[in-house]
Amino acid sequence: MDAPIIIYQMGNVSSSAVFTMLNEAENVNRPIYHLRTLRDDGIGRNIIDHADWEEKQDIVDGVQVRRLLASSDLSGDAPPEKKWKWITPVREPIARNLSAFFQDHQEYIPDMIGRWERGELSINEIRDEFIQLYDHALPLRWFDDEYKALFQLNVFDVPFDQSVGYLVLRTGVFDIMLLRSEDLDIFPAELFDEFIGVKGLVVKPVPEGNKRPYAEVYEAFKNEVRFPERFVKTMLESPYVKLFYSEDQIAGFMQKYVE
């Protein structure tokens, strides 16, 4: 089997745009997987939580990649065409968590859309539920939970060039690309061509949430909401944010979010 391309990400980081680009490209002849976790406990929890897990492609892909890892010889060096290609987009964590929260809003606030439309639920009340109920540390610990735990790769020891927004790590059998999802539409045209080894790959960003039932309240929330300074600082002063974003970018996020 040809070496796979694995879009390995924490969810809600615009990875669907990368998957669509690769899946629709006629000259990409490798198997493509799109998943959120490779941990045994993560996959196991997904299977337990979703009775229909065999219909959820990210869970199925996680199971398949774990099997591939277990059955493959990952020692030594592989020629370029045999190297596994890993693509991991990242995203500013407050925006990422908001996207995930609204996507699964029924889990946190039953009838959120209807209550907001009837004037029974304010933007600030949604904000307070978001702060209280969501697991905000998920993106901050994802690299430790996944890459470090499974592959002994500590990305926080790697110098990420914040001025370009992406980094390619090369090991014996893996090539790993880390990239900021905010920059998907401005990366050099040849970036994915060179990484995958084919020509003509172009990412077309997918508008987030525009066609979903919660689109109107989501847009209103993003336009109006402000957060307590302590909450924002906890997120933006994390090693995760400081690795991938410059001081100027972080200052911009502070200005965007703080009350």
Coordinates of C-alpha atoms in Angstrom, one line a residue:
M1 CA 0.0 0.0 0.0
D2 CA 1.2 3.5 -0.7
A3 CA 2.2 5.6 2.3
P4 CA -0.8 7.5 3.7
I5 CA -1.6 11.1 4.1
I6 CA -3.0 11.7 7.6
I7 CA -4.8 15.0 8.5
Y8 CA -4.3 14.7 12.3
Q9 CA -5.9 17.5 14.2
M10 CA -7.9 18.6 17.2
G11 CA -11.1 19.5 15.3
N12 CA -12.5 22.9 14.3
V13 CA -9.2 24.1 12.8
S14 CA -10.3 24.3 9.1
S15 CA -8.9 20.8 8.4
S16 CA -11.9 20.1 6.1
A17 CA -10.5 22.5 3.6
V18 CA -7.2 20.6 3.5
F19 CA -9.0 17.2 3.3
T20 CA -11.3 18.4 0.5
M21 CA -8.2 19.7 -1.5
L22 CA -6.5 16.4 -1.3
N23 CA -9.6 14.2 -1.7
E24 CA -10.6 16.1 -4.9
A25 CA -7.1 16.2 -6.5
E26 CA -6.9 13.7 -9.3
N27 CA -3.1 13.3 -9.0
V28 CA -3.0 12.3 -5.3
N29 CA -2.7 8.6 -5.3
R30 CA -2.2 7.9 -1.6
P31 CA -4.9 6.9 0.9
I32 CA -6.1 9.9 2.9
Y33 CA -7.2 9.8 6.5
H34 CA -8.9 12.6 8.5
L35 CA -9.0 12.2 12.3
R36 CA -8.9 13.8 15.7
T37 CA -7.3 11.3 18.0
L38 CA -5.1 8.2 17.8
R39 CA -5.0 7.5 21.5
D40 CA -6.6 4.2 22.6
D41 CA -8.7 5.9 25.3
G42 CA -9.8 8.6 22.8
I43 CA -10.8 6.1 20.1
G44 CA -12.4 3.9 22.8
R45 CA -14.4 6.8 24.2
N46 CA -15.6 7.8 20.7
I47 CA -16.8 4.2 20.0
I48 CA -18.6 4.1 23.4
D49 CA -20.2 7.6 22.9
H50 CA -21.4 6.9 19.3
A51 CA -23.4 3.8 18.7
D52 CA -23.2 4.6 15.0
W53 CA -19.4 5.1 15.1
E54 CA -18.9 3.1 12.0
E55 CA -20.7 5.8 10.1
K56 CA -18.5 8.6 11.5
Q57 CA -15.5 8.9 9.2
D58 CA -13.1 10.5 11.7
I59 CA -13.6 7.6 14.2
V60 CA -13.2 5.0 11.4
D61 CA -10.1 6.7 10.2
G62 CA -8.6 6.7 13.7
V63 CA -9.2 3.0 14.0
Q64 CA -7.7 2.3 10.6
V65 CA -4.6 4.4 11.2
R66 CA -4.0 2.7 14.6
R67 CA -4.0 -0.6 12.8
L68 CA -1.6 0.7 10.1
L69 CA 0.8 1.9 12.8
A70 CA 0.7 -1.4 14.6
S71 CA 1.3 -3.4 11.4
S72 CA 4.0 -1.2 9.7
D73 CA 7.7 -1.2 10.0
L74 CA 8.5 2.4 11.2
S75 CA 12.2 1.9 11.8
G76 CA 15.0 3.3 9.7
D77 CA 14.7 5.8 6.9
A78 CA 12.1 5.7 4.1
P79 CA 12.5 7.2 0.6
P80 CA 10.4 10.3 0.0
E81 CA 7.6 8.5 -1.8
K82 CA 7.3 6.0 1.1
K83 CA 7.2 8.5 3.9
W84 CA 3.9 9.0 5.8
K85 CA 2.6 12.6 5.4
W86 CA 1.0 14.1 8.5
I87 CA -0.7 17.5 8.3
T88 CA -1.8 19.2 11.5
P89 CA -3.5 22.6 11.3
V90 CA -3.7 24.7 14.5
R91 CA -5.9 27.6 15.4
E92 CA -6.1 30.3 18.0
P93 CA -7.7 28.4 20.9
I94 CA -10.6 30.7 21.9
A95 CA -11.9 30.8 18.3
R96 CA -11.4 27.1 18.0
N97 CA -13.3 26.4 21.2
L98 CA -16.1 28.7 20.2
S99 CA -16.5 26.9 16.9
A100 CA -16.6 23.5 18.7
F101 CA -19.1 24.8 21.3
F102 CA -21.5 26.2 18.8
Q103 CA -21.2 23.0 16.6
D104 CA -22.3 21.0 19.6
H105 CA -24.5 23.6 21.2
Q106 CA -27.4 21.2 22.0
E107 CA -25.0 19.4 24.3
Y108 CA -24.4 22.5 26.4
I109 CA -27.5 24.7 25.9
P110 CA -30.7 22.9 24.9
D111 CA -32.8 25.0 22.4
M112 CA -30.1 27.7 22.3
I113 CA -31.2 28.9 18.9
G114 CA -34.9 29.1 19.7
R115 CA -34.3 30.8 23.1
W116 CA -32.0 33.4 21.5
E117 CA -34.5 34.1 18.7
R118 CA -37.3 34.5 21.3
G119 CA -35.2 36.9 23.4
E120 CA -35.0 34.4 26.3
L121 CA -31.2 34.0 26.1
S122 CA -28.6 36.8 25.7
I123 CA -25.2 36.8 24.1
N124 CA -23.6 37.3 27.6
E125 CA -25.6 34.3 29.0
I126 CA -24.3 32.1 26.1
R127 CA -20.8 33.4 26.9
D128 CA -21.1 32.5 30.6
E129 CA -22.3 29.0 29.7
F130 CA -19.4 28.6 27.2
I131 CA -16.9 29.7 29.9
Q132 CA -18.4 27.4 32.5
L133 CA -19.1 24.3 30.5
Y134 CA -16.5 23.9 27.7
D135 CA -13.2 22.1 28.2
H136 CA -11.0 25.1 27.3
A137 CA -7.7 23.2 27.8
L138 CA -8.4 20.7 25.0
P139 CA -6.4 22.6 22.3
L140 CA -3.7 23.6 24.8
R141 CA -2.9 20.0 25.7
W142 CA -3.7 18.3 22.4
F143 CA -0.1 18.0 21.2
D144 CA 1.0 16.5 24.5
D145 CA -2.0 14.1 24.5
E146 CA -1.4 13.0 20.9
Y147 CA 2.0 13.6 19.3
K148 CA 4.0 13.5 22.5
A149 CA 2.2 10.5 24.1
L150 CA 2.2 8.4 20.9
F151 CA 5.4 9.4 19.0
Q152 CA 7.5 11.1 21.7
L153 CA 7.5 14.3 19.7
N154 CA 7.3 17.4 21.8
V155 CA 6.4 20.2 19.4
F156 CA 7.1 22.8 22.1
D157 CA 10.8 22.0 21.7
V158 CA 10.6 22.8 18.0
P159 CA 11.3 26.3 16.7
F160 CA 8.2 27.3 14.8
D161 CA 8.7 30.3 12.4
Q162 CA 5.8 32.6 13.4
S163 CA 6.6 34.9 10.4
V164 CA 5.6 32.2 7.8
G165 CA 3.0 30.3 9.8
Y166 CA 4.1 26.7 9.0
L167 CA 6.8 24.2 9.8
V168 CA 7.8 20.9 8.2
L169 CA 9.5 18.3 10.4
R170 CA 11.2 15.3 8.8
T171 CA 11.9 12.1 10.5
G172 CA 13.0 8.7 9.2
V173 CA 9.5 7.6 8.0
F174 CA 7.3 10.6 8.8
D175 CA 7.0 14.1 7.3
I176 CA 4.9 16.3 9.5
M177 CA 3.5 19.7 8.6
L178 CA 2.3 22.1 11.3
L179 CA 0.4 25.1 10.0
R180 CA -1.7 27.9 11.2
S181 CA -5.3 27.6 9.8
E182 CA -5.7 31.4 9.8
D183 CA -3.1 31.6 7.0
L184 CA -4.5 28.8 4.7
D185 CA -5.4 31.3 2.0
I186 CA -2.0 33.1 2.0
F187 CA 0.5 30.2 2.1
P188 CA 2.8 29.9 -1.0
A189 CA 1.1 28.0 -3.9
E190 CA 3.8 25.4 -3.9
L191 CA 3.7 24.6 -0.2
F192 CA 1.4 21.6 -0.4
D193 CA 2.8 20.6 -3.8
E194 CA 6.3 20.2 -2.4
F195 CA 5.1 18.5 0.8
I196 CA 2.8 15.9 -0.9
G197 CA 4.9 15.6 -4.1
V198 CA 2.3 16.5 -6.7
K199 CA 1.4 19.6 -8.6
G200 CA -1.6 22.0 -8.5
L201 CA -2.8 21.6 -4.9
V202 CA -4.8 24.7 -3.9
V203 CA -6.6 25.1 -0.6
K204 CA -10.1 26.7 -0.8
P205 CA -11.1 27.8 2.7
V206 CA -14.5 26.5 3.8
P207 CA -16.7 29.2 5.2
E208 CA -17.3 28.3 8.9
G209 CA -20.9 27.6 10.0
N210 CA -22.5 29.8 7.3
K211 CA -25.0 27.1 6.3
R212 CA -25.7 25.7 9.7
P213 CA -28.8 26.3 11.8
Y214 CA -26.9 28.3 14.4
A215 CA -25.2 30.6 11.8
E216 CA -27.1 33.8 12.8
V217 CA -26.6 33.5 16.6
Y218 CA -23.0 32.5 16.0
E219 CA -22.3 35.6 13.9
A220 CA -24.0 37.8 16.5
F221 CA -22.0 36.2 19.3
K222 CA -18.7 36.7 17.5
N223 CA -19.5 40.3 16.7
E224 CA -20.7 41.3 20.2
V225 CA -19.0 39.1 22.8
R226 CA -16.3 40.2 25.1
F227 CA -14.6 38.0 27.8
P228 CA -13.1 38.6 31.3
E229 CA -9.5 39.5 31.0
R230 CA -8.4 36.7 33.3
F231 CA -10.0 34.1 31.0
V232 CA -8.5 35.5 27.9
K233 CA -5.0 35.7 29.4
T234 CA -5.1 32.1 30.6
M235 CA -5.7 31.0 27.1
L236 CA -3.4 33.4 25.3
E237 CA -0.4 33.1 27.7
S238 CA -0.3 29.3 27.2
P239 CA 2.8 27.6 25.6
Y240 CA 0.5 26.5 22.7
V241 CA -0.3 30.1 21.7
K242 CA 3.2 31.4 22.3
L243 CA 4.6 28.7 20.1
F244 CA 2.4 29.4 17.1
Y245 CA 1.6 33.1 17.3
S246 CA 3.7 36.2 17.5
E247 CA 3.5 38.8 20.2
D248 CA 1.7 41.2 17.8
Q249 CA -0.9 38.5 16.9
I250 CA -1.5 37.7 20.6
A251 CA -2.0 41.4 21.3
G252 CA -4.5 41.5 18.5
F253 CA -6.4 38.6 20.0
M254 CA -6.4 40.3 23.4
Q255 CA -7.9 43.5 21.9
K256 CA -10.5 41.4 20.1
Y257 CA -11.7 39.5 23.1
V258 CA -11.2 41.5 26.3
E259 CA -14.1 43.4 27.9

